[in-house]
CSV table of C-alpha atoms and ligand atoms in Angstrom, one decimal:
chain,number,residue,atom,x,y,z
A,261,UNK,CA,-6.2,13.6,-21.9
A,262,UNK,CA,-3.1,11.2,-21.7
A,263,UNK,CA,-2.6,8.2,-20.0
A,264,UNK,CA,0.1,5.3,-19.8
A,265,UNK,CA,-2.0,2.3,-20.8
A,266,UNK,CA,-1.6,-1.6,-21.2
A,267,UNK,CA,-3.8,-1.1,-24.8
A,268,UNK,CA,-3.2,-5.4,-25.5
A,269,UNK,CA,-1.2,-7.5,-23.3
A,270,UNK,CA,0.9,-7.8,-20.3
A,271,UNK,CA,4.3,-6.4,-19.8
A,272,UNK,CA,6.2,-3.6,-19.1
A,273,UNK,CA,7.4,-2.7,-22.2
A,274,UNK,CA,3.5,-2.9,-23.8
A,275,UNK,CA,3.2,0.4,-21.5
A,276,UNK,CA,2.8,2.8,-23.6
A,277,UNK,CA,1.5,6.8,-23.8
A,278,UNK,CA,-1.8,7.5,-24.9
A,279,UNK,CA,-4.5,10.0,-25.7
A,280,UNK,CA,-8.0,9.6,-24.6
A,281,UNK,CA,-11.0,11.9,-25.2
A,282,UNK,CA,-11.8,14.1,-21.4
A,283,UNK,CA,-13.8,12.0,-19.8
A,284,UNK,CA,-17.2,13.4,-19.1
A,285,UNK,CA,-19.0,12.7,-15.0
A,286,UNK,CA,-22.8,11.9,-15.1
A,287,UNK,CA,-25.0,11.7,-12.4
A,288,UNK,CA,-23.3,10.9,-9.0
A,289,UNK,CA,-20.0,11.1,-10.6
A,290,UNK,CA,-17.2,13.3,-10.6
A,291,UNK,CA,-14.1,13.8,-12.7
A,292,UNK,CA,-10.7,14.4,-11.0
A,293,UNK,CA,-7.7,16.1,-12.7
A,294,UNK,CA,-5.5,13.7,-10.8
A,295,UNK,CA,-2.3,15.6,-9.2
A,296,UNK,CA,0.3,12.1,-7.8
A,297,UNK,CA,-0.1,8.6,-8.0
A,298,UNK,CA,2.4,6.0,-6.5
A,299,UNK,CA,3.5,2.6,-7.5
A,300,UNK,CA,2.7,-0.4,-5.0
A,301,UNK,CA,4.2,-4.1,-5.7
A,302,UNK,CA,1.0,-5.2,-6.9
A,303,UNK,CA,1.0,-2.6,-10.1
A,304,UNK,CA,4.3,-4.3,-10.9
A,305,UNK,CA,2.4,-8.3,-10.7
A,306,UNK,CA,-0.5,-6.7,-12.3
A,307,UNK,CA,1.6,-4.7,-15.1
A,308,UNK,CA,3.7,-7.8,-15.8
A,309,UNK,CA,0.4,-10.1,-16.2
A,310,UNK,CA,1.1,-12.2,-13.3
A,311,UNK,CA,-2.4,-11.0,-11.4
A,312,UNK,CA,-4.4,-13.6,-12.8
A,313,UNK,CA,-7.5,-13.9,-15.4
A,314,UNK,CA,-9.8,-11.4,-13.9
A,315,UNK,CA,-7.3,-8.4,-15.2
A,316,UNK,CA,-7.4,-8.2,-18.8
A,317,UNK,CA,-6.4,-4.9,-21.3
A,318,UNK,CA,-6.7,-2.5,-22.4
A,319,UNK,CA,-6.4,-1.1,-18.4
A,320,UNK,CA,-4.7,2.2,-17.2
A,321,UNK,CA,-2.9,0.8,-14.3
A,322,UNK,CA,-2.0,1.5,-10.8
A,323,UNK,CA,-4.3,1.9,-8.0
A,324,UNK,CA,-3.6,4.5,-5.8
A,325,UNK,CA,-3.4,8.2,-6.5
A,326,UNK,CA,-5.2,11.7,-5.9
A,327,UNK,CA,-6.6,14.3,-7.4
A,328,UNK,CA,-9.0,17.7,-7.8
A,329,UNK,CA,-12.7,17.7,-8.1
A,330,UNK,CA,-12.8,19.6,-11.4
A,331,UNK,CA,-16.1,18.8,-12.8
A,332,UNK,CA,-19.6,17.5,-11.0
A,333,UNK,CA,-22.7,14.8,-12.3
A,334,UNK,CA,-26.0,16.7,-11.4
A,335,UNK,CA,-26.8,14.5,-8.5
A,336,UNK,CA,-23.3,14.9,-6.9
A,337,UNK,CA,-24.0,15.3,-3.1
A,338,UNK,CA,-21.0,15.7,-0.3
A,339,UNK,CA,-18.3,17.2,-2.6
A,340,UNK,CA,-17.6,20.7,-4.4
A,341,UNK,CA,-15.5,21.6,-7.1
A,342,UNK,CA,-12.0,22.1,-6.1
A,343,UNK,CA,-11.7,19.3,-2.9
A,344,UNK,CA,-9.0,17.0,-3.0
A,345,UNK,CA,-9.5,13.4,-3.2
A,346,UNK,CA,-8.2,9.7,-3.2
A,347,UNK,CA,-10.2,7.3,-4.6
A,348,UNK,CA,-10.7,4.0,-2.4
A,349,UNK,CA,-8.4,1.3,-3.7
A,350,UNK,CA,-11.8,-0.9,-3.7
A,351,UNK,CA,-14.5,1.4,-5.1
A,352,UNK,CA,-17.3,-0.5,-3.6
A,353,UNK,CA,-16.1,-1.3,-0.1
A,354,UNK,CA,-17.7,1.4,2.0
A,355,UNK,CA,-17.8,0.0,5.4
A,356,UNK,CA,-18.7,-2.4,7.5
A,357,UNK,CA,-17.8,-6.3,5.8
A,358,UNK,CA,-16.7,-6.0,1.9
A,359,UNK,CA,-19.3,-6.5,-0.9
A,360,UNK,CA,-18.8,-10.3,-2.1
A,361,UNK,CA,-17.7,-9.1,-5.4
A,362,UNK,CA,-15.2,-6.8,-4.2
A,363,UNK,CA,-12.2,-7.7,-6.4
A,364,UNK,CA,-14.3,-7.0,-9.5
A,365,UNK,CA,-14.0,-3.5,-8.1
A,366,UNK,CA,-10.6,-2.8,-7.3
A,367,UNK,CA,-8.5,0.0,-9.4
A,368,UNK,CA,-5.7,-0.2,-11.6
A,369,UNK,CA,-7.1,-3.6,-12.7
A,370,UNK,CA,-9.9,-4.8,-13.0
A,371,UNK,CA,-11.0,-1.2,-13.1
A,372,UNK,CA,-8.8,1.7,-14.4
A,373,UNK,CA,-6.2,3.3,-12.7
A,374,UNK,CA,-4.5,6.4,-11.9
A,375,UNK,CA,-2.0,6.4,-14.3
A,376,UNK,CA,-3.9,9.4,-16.3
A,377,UNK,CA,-4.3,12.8,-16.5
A,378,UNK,CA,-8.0,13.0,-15.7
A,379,UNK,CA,-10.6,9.9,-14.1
A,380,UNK,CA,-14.4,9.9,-13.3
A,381,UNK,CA,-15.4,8.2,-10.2
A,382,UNK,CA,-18.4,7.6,-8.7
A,383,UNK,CA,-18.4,9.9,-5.3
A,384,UNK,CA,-19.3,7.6,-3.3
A,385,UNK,CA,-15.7,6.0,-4.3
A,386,UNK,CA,-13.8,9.1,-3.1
A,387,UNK,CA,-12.4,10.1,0.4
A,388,UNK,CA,-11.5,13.7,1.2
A,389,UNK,CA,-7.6,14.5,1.8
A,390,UNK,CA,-6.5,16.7,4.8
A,391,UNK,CA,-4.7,19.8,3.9
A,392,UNK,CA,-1.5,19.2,6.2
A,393,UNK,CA,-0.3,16.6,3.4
A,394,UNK,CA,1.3,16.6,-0.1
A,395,UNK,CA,0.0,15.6,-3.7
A,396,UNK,CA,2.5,12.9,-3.4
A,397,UNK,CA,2.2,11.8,0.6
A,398,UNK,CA,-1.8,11.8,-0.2
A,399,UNK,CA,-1.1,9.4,-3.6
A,400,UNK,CA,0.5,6.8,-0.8
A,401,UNK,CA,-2.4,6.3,0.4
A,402,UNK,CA,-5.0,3.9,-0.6
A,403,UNK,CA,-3.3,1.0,-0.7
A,404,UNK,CA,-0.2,0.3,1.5
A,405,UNK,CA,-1.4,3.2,4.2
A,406,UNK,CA,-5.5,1.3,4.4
A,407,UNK,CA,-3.7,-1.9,4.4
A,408,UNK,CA,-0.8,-1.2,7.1
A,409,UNK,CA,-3.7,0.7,9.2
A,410,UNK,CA,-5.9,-2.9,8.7
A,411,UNK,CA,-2.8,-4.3,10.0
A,412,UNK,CA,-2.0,-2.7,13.1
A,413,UNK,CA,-5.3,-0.9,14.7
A,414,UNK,CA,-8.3,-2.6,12.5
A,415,UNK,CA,-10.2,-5.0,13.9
A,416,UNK,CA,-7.9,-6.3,16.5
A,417,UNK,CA,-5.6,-3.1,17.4
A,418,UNK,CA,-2.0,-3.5,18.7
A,419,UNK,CA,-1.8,-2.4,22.1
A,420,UNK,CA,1.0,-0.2,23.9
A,421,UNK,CA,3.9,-2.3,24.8
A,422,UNK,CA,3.0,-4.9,22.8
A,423,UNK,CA,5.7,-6.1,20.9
A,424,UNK,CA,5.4,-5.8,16.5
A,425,UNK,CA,7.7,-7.7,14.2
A,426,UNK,CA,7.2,-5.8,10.5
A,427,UNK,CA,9.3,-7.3,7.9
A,428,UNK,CA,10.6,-5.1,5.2
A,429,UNK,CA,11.2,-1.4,4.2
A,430,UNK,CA,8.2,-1.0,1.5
A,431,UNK,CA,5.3,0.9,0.9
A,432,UNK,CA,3.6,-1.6,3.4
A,433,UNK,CA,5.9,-2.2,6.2
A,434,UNK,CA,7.0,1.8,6.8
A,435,UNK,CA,3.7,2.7,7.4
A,436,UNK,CA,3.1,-0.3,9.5
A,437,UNK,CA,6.2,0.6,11.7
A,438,UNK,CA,5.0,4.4,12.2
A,439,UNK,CA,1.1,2.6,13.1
A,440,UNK,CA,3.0,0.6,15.4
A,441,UNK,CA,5.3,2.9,16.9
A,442,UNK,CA,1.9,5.6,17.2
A,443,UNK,CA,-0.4,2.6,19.2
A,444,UNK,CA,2.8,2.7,21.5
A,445,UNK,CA,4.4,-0.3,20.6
A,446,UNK,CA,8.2,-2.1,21.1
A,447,UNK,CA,9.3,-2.7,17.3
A,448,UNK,CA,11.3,-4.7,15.6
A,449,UNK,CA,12.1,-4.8,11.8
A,450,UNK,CA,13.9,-7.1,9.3
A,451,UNK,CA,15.6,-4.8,6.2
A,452,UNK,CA,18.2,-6.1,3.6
A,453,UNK,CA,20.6,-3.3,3.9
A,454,UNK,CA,23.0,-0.6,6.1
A,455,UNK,CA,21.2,2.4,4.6
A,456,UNK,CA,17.2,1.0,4.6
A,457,UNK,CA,18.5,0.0,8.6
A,458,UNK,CA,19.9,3.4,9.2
A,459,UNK,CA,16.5,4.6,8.2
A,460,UNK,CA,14.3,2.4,10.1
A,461,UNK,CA,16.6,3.7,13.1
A,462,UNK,CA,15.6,7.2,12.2
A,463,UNK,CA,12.0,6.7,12.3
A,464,UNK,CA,12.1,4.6,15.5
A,465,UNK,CA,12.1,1.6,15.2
A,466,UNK,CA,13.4,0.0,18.6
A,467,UNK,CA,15.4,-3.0,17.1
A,468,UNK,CA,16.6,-4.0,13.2
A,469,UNK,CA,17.8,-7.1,12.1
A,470,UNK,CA,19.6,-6.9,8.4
A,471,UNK,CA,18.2,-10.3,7.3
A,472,UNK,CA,20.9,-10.6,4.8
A,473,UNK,CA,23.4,-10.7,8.0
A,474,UNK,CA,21.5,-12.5,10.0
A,475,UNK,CA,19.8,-15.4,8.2
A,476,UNK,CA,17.9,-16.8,11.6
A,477,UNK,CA,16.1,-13.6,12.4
A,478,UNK,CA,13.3,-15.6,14.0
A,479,UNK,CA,16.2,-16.6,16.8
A,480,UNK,CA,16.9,-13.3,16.5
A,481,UNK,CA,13.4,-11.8,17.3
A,482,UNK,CA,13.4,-14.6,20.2
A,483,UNK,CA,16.5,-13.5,21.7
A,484,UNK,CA,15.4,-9.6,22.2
A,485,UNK,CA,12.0,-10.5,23.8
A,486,UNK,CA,13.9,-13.0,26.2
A,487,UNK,CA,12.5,-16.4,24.4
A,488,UNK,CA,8.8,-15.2,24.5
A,489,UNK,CA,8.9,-14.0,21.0
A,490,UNK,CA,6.9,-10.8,19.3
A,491,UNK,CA,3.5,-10.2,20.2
A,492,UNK,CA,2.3,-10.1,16.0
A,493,UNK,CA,4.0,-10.3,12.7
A,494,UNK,CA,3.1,-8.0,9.9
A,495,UNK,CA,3.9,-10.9,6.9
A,496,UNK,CA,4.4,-9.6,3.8
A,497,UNK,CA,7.0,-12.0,2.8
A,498,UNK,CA,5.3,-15.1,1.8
A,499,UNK,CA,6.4,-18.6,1.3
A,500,UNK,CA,9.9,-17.8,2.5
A,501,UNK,CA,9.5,-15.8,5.5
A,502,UNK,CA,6.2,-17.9,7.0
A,503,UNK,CA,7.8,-20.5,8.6
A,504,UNK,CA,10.1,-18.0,10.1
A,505,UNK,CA,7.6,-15.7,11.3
A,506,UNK,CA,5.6,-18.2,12.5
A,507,UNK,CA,9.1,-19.1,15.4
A,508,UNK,CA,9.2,-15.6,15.8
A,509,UNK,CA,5.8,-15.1,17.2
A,510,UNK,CA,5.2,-15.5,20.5
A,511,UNK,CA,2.4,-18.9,21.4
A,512,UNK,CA,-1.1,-16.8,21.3
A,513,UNK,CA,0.3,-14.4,19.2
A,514,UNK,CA,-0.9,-13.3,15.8
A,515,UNK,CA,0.4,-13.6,12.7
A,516,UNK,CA,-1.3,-11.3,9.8
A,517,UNK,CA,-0.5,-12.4,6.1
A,518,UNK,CA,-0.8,-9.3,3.7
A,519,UNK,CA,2.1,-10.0,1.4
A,520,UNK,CA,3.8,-12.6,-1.0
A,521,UNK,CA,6.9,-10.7,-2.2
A,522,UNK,CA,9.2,-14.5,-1.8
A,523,UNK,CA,6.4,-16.4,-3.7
A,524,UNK,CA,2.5,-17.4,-2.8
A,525,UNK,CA,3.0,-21.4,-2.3
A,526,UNK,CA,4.3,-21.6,1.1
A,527,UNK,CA,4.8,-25.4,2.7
A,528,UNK,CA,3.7,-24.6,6.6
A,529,UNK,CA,5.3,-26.7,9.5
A,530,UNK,CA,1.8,-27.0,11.3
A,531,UNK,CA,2.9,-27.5,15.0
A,532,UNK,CA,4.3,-23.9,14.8
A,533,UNK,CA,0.9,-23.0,14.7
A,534,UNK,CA,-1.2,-26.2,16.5
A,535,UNK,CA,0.6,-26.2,19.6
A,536,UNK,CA,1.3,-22.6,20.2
A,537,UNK,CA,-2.3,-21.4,19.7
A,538,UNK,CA,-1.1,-19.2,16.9
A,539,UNK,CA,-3.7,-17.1,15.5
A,540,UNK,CA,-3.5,-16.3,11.7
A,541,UNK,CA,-5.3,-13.8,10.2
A,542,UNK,CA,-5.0,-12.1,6.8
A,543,UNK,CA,-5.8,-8.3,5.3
A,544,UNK,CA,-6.8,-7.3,1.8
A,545,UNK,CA,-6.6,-3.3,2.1
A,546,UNK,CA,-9.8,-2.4,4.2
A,547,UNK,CA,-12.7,0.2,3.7
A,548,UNK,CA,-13.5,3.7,2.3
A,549,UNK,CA,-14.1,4.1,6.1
A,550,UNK,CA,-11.1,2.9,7.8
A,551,UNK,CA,-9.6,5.2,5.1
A,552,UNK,CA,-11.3,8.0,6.7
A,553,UNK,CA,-10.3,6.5,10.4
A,554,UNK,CA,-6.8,6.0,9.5
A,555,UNK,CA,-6.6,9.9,7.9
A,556,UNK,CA,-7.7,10.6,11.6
A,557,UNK,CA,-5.0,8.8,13.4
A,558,UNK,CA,-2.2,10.5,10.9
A,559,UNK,CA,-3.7,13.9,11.8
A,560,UNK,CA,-3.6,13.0,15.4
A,561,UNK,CA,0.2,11.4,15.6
A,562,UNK,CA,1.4,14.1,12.7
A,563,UNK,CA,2.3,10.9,10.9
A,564,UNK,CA,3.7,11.4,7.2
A,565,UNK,CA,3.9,8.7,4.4
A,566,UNK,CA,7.9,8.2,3.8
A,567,UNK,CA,8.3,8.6,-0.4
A,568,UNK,CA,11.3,7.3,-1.2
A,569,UNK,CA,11.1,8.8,-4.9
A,570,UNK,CA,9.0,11.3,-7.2
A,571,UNK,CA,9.2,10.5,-10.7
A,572,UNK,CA,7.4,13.0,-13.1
A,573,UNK,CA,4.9,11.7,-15.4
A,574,UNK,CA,6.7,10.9,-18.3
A,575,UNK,CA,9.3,8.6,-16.6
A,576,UNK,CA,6.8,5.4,-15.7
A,577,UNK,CA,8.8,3.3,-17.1
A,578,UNK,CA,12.1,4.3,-14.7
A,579,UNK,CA,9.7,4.0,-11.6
A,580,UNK,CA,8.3,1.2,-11.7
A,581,UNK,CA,12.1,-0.2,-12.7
A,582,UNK,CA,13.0,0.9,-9.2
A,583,UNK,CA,10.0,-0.8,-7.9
A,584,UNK,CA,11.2,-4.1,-9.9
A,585,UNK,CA,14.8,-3.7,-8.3
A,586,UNK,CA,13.4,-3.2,-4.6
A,587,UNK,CA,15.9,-0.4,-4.0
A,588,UNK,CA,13.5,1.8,-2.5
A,589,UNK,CA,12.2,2.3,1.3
A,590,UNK,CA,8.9,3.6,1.4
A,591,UNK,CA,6.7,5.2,-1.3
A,592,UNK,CA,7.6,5.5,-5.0
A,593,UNK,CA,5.2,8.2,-6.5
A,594,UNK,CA,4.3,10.1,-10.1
A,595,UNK,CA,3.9,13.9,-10.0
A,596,UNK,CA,1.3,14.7,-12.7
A,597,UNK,CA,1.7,18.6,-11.7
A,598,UNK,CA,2.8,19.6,-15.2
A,599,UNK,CA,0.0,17.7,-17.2
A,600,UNK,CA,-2.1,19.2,-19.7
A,601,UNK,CA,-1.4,22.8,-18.5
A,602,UNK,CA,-2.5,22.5,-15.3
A,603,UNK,CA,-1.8,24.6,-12.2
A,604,UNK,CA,0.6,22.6,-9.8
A,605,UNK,CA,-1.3,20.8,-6.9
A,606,UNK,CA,0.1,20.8,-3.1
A,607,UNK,CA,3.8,20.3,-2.6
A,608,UNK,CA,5.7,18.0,0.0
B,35,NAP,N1,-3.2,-8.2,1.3
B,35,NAP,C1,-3.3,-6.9,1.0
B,35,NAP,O1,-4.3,-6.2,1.1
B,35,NAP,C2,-2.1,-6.2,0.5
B,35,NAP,C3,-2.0,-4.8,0.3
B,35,NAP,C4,-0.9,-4.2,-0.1
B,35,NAP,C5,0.2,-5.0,-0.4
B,35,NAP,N2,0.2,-6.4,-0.3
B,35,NAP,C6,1.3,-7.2,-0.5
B,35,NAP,O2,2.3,-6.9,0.5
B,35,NAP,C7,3.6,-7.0,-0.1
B,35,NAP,C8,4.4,-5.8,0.1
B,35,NAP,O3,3.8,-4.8,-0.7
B,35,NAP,P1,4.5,-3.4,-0.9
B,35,NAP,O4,3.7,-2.6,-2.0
B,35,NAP,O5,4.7,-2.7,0.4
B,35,NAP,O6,5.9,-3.9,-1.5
B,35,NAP,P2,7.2,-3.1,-1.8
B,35,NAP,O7,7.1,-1.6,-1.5
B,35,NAP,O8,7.7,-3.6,-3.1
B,35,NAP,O9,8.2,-3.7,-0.6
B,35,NAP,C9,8.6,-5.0,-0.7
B,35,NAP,C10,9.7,-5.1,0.4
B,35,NAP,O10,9.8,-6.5,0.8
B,35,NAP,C11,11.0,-6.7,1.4
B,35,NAP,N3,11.5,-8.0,1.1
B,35,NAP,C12,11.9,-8.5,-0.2
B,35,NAP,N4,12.4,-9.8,-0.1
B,35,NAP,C13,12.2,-10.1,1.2
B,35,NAP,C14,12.5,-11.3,2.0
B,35,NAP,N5,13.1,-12.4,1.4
B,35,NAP,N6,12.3,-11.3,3.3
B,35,NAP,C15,11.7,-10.2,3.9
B,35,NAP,N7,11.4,-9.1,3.3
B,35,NAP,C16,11.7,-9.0,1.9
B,35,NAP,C17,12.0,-5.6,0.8
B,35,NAP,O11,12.4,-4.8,1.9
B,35,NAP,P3,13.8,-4.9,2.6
B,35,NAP,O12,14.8,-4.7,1.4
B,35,NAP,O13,13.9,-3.8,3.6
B,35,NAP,O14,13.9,-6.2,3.2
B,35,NAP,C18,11.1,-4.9,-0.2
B,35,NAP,O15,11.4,-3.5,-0.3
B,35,NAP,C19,3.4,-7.5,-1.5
B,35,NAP,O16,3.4,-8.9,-1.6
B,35,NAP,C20,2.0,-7.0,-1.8
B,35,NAP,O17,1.3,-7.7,-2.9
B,35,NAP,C21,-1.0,-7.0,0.1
């Protein structure tokens, strides 16, 4: 099988092409010929050795793709041959509250990643993929779609006419703004750019502020809900945009921290949050189950990932590049449809 793999040390140009033998399931295990996998900015910190000591190499990055049951362990219960699959960004969080050593278990570093033509996982690891979407729109998945879902209806779930502030255009934030928009709220959305606005327009969001324009969007955000300010603030900025999102949010509001795209040391002006009863709260993905319950709501609403780009396999490299240059909206993603001979999976 081939695979792009880290084989020793950090960096994107130490990504390189290999062949591995076909991995063999035992047991509870099955392998997948994987079909799409997508790029999130965390394959970009892990890639460039900026995740921390946990992550070492040789690793097959990037966490989130899907693929076919092509081959069953004897003990293999709850799947047959030929279902299509995502694995759970963490492989041991189930349900209910994570397992302590959760990390340890997360794909495309410390574990393996999608970035290969065929993977064994453990079926308990696996959640099944409706028909109604693509290879590629199934591959966005496990990360930004479980962690924007965490964001907006698990465990404290945005309610209709509640107002959302969601900053950005990525993986993350487009998914957040179509949760939003589904649970019935007002939203608002801070972009970088004419076209990434247009976009956000077309997909409904109610207001867009280009923060490149508009340097103050907090006063922003406070002058279109009259000087209350937003109901909750999907943060995936980080030390830049805190301080901001914390004057955009409303007092008793929440603010939920999911990214650090501006940097992870933030300095925090306290009284934003002491005497406006701010609530913070922060994400990291969310279960095999809200998986399942967010797979539910998509069905429901007719909700589809946005994919700003499909590379095929052999162009990596230029994906994650556009990752690097954040010229995208929405989901990158790696069509592995002409791999090793195999018959194409399901088309957008
Ligand atoms: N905690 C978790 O479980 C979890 C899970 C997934 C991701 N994350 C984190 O969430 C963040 C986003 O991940 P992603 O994969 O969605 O990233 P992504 O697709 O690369 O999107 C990043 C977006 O951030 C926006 N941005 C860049 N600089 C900004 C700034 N100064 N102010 C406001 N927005 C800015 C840009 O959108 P515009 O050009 O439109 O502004 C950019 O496209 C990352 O830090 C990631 O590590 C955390």
């Amino acid at each position: 099988m081939t695979a792009w793999v880290l084989e020793d040390g950090f960096g994107l140009e130490k990504l390189t092409r290999s062949t591995r033998p076909l991995p063999q399931p035992r047991g509870a295990e099955v392998r997948l010929r994987v079909l799409a996998a997508s790029l999130n900015y965390r394959d970009l910190v892990v890639v460039a050795g900026r995740h921390g000591k946990a992550i070492t190499t040789p690793l097959i990055p990037v966490s989130d793709g899907v693929g076919v049951i092509e081959a069953l362990g004897e003990d293999v219960t709850g799947f047959s041959l030929g279902d299509r699959v995502c694995p759970m960004f963490f492989q041991g969080w189930i349900g209910g509250e994570p397992p302590l050593d959760m990390h340890a278990c997360a794909l495309g570093g410390p574990l393996d990643g999608m970035l290969a033509s065929y993977r064994v996982f453990a079926a308990q690891g696996l959640v099944r993929i409706p028909d109604a979407l693509s290879d590629v729109e199934a591959a966005s998945l496990p990360c930004a779609g479980v962690t924007a879902w965490s964001a907006i209806a698990e465990p404290r779930a945005v309610h209709p006419g509640e107002t959302v502030l969601v900053l950005g255009t990525g993986g993350v934030a487009l998914f957040a703004v179509q949760f939003a928009r589904a649970a019935g709220a007002r939203v608002i959305v801070t972009t970088s750019n004419p076209a990434k606005a247009a976009l956000l327009r077309r997909m409904g969001a109610h207001h867009v502020i280009d923060r490149t324009r508009t340097r103050d969007w907090a006063a922003a955000v406070l002058s279109l809900t009259d000087g209350r300010g937003c109901d909750r603030v999907v943060e995936l900025g980080g030390a830049e945009t805190l301080n901001h999102s914390l004057t955009a949010v409303r007092p008793g509001g929440l603010v939920t921290l999911i990214g650090n795209v501006t940097g992870s040391r933030a300095e925090l002006f306290l009284p934003l949050v002491l005497t406006r009863r701010v609530t913070m709260n922060s994400v990291s993905v969310g279960s095999g189950q809200a998986f399942e319950r967010m797979l539910g709501a998509m069905t429901l609403h007719e909700i589809r990932p946005v994919i700003d780009r499909v590379y095929p396999f052999a162009q990596v490299p230029a994906a994650f590049a556009r990752l690097a240059a954040q010229e995208h909206c929405g989901k990158i993603c790696i069509s592995m449809s002409t791999l090793d001979g195999a018959a194409p999976g399901r088309g957008a």
